[in-house]
Short mmCIF file of C-alpha atoms and ligand atoms in Angstrom, two decimals:
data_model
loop_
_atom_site.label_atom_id
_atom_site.label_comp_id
_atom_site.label_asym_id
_atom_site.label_seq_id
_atom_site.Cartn_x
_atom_site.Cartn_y
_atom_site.Cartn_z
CA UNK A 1 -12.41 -14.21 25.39
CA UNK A 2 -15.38 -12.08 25.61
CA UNK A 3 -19.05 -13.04 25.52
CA UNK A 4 -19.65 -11.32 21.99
CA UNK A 5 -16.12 -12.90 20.89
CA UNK A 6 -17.50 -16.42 22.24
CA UNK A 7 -20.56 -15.90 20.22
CA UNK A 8 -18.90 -15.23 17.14
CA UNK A 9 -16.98 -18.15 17.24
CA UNK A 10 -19.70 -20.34 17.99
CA UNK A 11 -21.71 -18.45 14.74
CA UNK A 12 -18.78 -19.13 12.50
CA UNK A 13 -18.72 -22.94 13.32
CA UNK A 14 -22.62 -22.95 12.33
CA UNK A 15 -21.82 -21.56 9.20
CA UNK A 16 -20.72 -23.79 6.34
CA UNK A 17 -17.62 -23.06 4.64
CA UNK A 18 -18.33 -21.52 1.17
CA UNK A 19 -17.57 -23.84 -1.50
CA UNK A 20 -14.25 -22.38 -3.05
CA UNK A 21 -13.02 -23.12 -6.50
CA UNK A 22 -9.32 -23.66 -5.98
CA UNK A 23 -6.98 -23.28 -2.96
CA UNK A 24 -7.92 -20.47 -0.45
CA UNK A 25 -5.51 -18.27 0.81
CA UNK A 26 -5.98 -18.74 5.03
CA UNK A 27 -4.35 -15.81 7.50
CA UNK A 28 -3.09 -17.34 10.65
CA UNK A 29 -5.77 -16.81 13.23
CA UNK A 30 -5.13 -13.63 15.19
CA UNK A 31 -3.90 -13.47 18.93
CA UNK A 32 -5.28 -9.89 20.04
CA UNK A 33 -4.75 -9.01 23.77
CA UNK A 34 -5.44 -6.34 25.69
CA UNK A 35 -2.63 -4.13 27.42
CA UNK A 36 -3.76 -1.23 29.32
CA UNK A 37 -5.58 1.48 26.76
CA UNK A 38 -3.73 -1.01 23.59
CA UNK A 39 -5.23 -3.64 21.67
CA UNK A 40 -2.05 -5.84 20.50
CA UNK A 41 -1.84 -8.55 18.25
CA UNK A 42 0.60 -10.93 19.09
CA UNK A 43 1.32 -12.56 15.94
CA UNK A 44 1.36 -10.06 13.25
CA UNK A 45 4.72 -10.93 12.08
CA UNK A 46 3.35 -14.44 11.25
CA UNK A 47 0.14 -12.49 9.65
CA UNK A 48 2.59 -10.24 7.55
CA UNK A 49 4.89 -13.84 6.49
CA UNK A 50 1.77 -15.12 5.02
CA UNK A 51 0.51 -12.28 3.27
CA UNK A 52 4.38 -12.38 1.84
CA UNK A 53 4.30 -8.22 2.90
CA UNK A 54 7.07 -5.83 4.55
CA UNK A 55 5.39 -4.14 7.63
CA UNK A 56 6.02 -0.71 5.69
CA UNK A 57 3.34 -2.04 3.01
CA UNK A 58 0.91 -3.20 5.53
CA UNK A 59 0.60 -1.43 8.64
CA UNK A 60 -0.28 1.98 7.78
CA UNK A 61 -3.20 1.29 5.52
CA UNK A 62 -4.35 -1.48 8.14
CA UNK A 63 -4.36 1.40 10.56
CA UNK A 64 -6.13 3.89 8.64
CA UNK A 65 -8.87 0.92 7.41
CA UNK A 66 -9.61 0.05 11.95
CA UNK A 67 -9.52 3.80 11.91
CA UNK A 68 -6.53 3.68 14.87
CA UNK A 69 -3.34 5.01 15.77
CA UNK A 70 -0.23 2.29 16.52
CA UNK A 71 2.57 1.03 15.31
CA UNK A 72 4.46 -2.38 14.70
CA UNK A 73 7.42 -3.54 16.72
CA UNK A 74 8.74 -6.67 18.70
CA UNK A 75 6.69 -8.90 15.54
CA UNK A 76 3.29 -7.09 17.38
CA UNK A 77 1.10 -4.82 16.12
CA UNK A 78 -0.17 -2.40 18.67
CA UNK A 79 -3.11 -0.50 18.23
CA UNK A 80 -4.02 2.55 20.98
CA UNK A 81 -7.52 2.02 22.27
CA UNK A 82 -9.92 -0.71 22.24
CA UNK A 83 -10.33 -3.10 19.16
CA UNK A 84 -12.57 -6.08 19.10
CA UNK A 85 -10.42 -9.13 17.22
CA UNK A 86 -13.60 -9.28 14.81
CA UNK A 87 -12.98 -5.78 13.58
CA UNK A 88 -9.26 -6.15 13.32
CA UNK A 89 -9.74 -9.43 11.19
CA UNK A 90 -12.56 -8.02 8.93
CA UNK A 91 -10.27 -4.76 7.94
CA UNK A 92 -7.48 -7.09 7.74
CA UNK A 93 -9.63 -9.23 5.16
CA UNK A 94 -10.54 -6.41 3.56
CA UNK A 95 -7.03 -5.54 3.03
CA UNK A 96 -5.87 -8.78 1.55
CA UNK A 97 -8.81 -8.63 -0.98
CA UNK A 98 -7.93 -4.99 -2.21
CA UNK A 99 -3.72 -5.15 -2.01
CA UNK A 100 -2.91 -9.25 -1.32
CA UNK A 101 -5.05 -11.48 -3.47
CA UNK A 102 -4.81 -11.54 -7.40
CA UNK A 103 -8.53 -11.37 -8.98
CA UNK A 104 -7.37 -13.60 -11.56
CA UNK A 105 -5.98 -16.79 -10.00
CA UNK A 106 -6.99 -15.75 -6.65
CA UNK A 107 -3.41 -16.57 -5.00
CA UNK A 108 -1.39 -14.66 -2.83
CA UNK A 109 2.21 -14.28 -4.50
CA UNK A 110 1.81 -10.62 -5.49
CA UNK A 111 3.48 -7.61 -5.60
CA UNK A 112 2.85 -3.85 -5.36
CA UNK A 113 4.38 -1.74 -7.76
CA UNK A 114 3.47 2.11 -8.41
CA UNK A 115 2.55 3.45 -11.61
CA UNK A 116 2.59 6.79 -11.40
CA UNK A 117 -0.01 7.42 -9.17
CA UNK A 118 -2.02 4.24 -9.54
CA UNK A 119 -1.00 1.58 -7.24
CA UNK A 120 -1.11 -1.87 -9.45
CA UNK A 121 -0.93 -5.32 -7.67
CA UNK A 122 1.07 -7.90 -9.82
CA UNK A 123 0.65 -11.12 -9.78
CA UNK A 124 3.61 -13.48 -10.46
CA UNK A 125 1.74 -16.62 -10.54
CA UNK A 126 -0.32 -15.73 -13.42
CA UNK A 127 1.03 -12.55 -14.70
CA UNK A 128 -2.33 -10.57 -14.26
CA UNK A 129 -2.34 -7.24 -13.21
CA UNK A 130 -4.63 -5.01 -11.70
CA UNK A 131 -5.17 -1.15 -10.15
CA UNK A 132 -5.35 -1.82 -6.50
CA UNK A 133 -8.82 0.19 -6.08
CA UNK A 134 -10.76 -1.74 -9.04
CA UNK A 135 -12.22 -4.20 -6.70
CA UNK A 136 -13.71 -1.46 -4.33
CA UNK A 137 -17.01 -1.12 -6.33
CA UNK A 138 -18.89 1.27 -3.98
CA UNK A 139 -16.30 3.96 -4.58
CA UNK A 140 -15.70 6.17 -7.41
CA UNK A 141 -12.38 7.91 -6.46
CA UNK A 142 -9.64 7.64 -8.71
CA UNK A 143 -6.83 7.32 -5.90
CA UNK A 144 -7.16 4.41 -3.07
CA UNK A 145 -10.12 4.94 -1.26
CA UNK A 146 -9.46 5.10 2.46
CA UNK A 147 -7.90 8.71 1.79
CA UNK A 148 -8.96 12.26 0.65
CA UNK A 149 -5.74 14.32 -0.26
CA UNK A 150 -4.97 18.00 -1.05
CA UNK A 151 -4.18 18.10 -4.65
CA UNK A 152 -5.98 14.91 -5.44
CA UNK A 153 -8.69 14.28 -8.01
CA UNK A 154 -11.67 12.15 -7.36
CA UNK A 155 -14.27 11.21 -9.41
CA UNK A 156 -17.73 12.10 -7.09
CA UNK A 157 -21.50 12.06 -7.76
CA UNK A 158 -23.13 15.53 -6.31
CA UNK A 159 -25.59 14.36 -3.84
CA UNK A 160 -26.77 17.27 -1.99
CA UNK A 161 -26.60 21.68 -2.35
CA UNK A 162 -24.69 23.32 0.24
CA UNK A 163 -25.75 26.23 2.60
CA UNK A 164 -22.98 28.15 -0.22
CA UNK A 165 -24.56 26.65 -2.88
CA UNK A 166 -21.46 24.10 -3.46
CA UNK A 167 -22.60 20.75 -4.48
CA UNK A 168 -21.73 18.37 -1.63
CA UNK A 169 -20.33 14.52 -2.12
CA UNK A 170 -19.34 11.95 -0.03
CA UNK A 171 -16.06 9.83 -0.39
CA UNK A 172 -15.35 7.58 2.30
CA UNK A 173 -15.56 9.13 5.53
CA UNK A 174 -14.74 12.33 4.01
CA UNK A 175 -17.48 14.98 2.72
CA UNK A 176 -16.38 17.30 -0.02
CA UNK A 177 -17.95 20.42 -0.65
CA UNK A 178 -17.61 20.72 -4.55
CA UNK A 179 -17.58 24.40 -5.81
CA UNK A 180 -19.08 24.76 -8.89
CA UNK A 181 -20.96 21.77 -9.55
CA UNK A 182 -25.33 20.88 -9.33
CA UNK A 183 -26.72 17.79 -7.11
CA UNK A 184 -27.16 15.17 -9.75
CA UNK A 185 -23.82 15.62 -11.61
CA UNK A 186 -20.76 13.17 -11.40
CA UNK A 187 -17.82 15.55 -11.79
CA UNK A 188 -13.91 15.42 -11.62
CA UNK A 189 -13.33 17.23 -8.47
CA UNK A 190 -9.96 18.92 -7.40
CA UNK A 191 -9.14 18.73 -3.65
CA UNK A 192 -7.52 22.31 -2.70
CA UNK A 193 -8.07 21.80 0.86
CA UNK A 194 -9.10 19.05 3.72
CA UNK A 195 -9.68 19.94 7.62
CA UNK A 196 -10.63 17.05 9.37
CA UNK A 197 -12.90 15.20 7.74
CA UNK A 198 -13.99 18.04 5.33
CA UNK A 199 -12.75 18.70 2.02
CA UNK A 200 -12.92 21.47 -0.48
CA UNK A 201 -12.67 20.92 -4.30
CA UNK A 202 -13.40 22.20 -7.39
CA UNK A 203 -14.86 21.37 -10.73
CA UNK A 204 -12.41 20.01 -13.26
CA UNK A 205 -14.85 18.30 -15.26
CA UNK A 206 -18.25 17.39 -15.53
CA UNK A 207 -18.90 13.91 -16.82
CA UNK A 208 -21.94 13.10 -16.21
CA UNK A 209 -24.99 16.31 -16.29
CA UNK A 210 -27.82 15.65 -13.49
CA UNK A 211 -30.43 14.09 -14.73
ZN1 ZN B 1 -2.79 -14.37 -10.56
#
């Protein structure tokens, strides 16, 4: 365990339990070892049993969240480079809030099911249902909010000019340059093109003129 590991620990024990209303949900702690250039944790498999999720559902979007490549085999999930166990765990919580946990009842027995493009969680302990993305209230995108994809369209605010004069947004880690639209306006943008972290849209609406 490493000194900033140790010290985490010892911070969480200080820290009093928030009061919770009904049962909490609790992830198995996780076992995350080193191996060579990896990071693996040991006991995914048990992490994926109590989140009641197929690896398929999980792993990629964990991976893209820790910002990692990797893969899941042998009940491990192995991540190449180095991750500190507090990152892993806080994109993993993350994770559970957005695609695991139903907002209603707060319980875990929940499913994903597509509709058309929107991904809904369904819950069958209380029947509620919910667009995966409507607890992410920093982000305005339509779609799920770690990605930025070519024929997608997001709902951005303009926050800067461009050299070009294309109004420039930010969505996650991506920045879009948005032809046709002023800082100040929220807009429907259409994603033509992404390179990297760059992408290149265009006005489909304007919703909201700058003020
Ligand atoms: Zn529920």
């Amino acid at each position: 365990m490493s000194d900033y590991d140790s010290l985490l620990e010892r911070a969480k024990e200080e820290i009093p339990e928030p009061i919770s209303t009904g049962e909490r949900f609790e992830l198995p702690d996780l076992e995350v070892a080193k191996e060579g250039k990896a990071t693996v944790v040991r006991n995914f498999a048990d992490v994926l049993d109590a989140m009641n999720r197929e690896p398929d559902e999980v792993v990629a979007r964990l991976l893209r969240e820790i910002g990692a490549a990797g893969n899941y085999e042998d009940r491990r999930l192995k991540l190449q480079g180095d991750h500190s166990r507090h990152t892993i765990q806080d994109r993993l919580d993350r994770y559970v809030e957005s695609y695991v946990i139903c907002s209603e009842c707060s319980r875990p027995d929940t499913n994903l099911v597509k509709d058309g493009r929107t991904l809904v969680l369904q819950c069958d302990a209380c029947g509620a249902h919910r667009p995966v993305q409507a607890r992410k209230q920093t982000t305005q995108v339509e779609e799920e909010a770690e990605a930025v994809e070519e024929g997608g369209t997001y709902e951005v605010k303009i926050e800067d000019t461009g050299r070009q004069g294309d109004g420039v947004a930010h969505v996650d880690k991506f920045t879009m340059f948005v032809s046709g639209s002023r800082k100040g306006q929220v807009v429907k943008a259409k994603v033509n093109n992404v390179s990297g972290t760059l992408a290149f849209a265009e006005v489909v609406e304007v919703i909201e003129e700058a003020t």
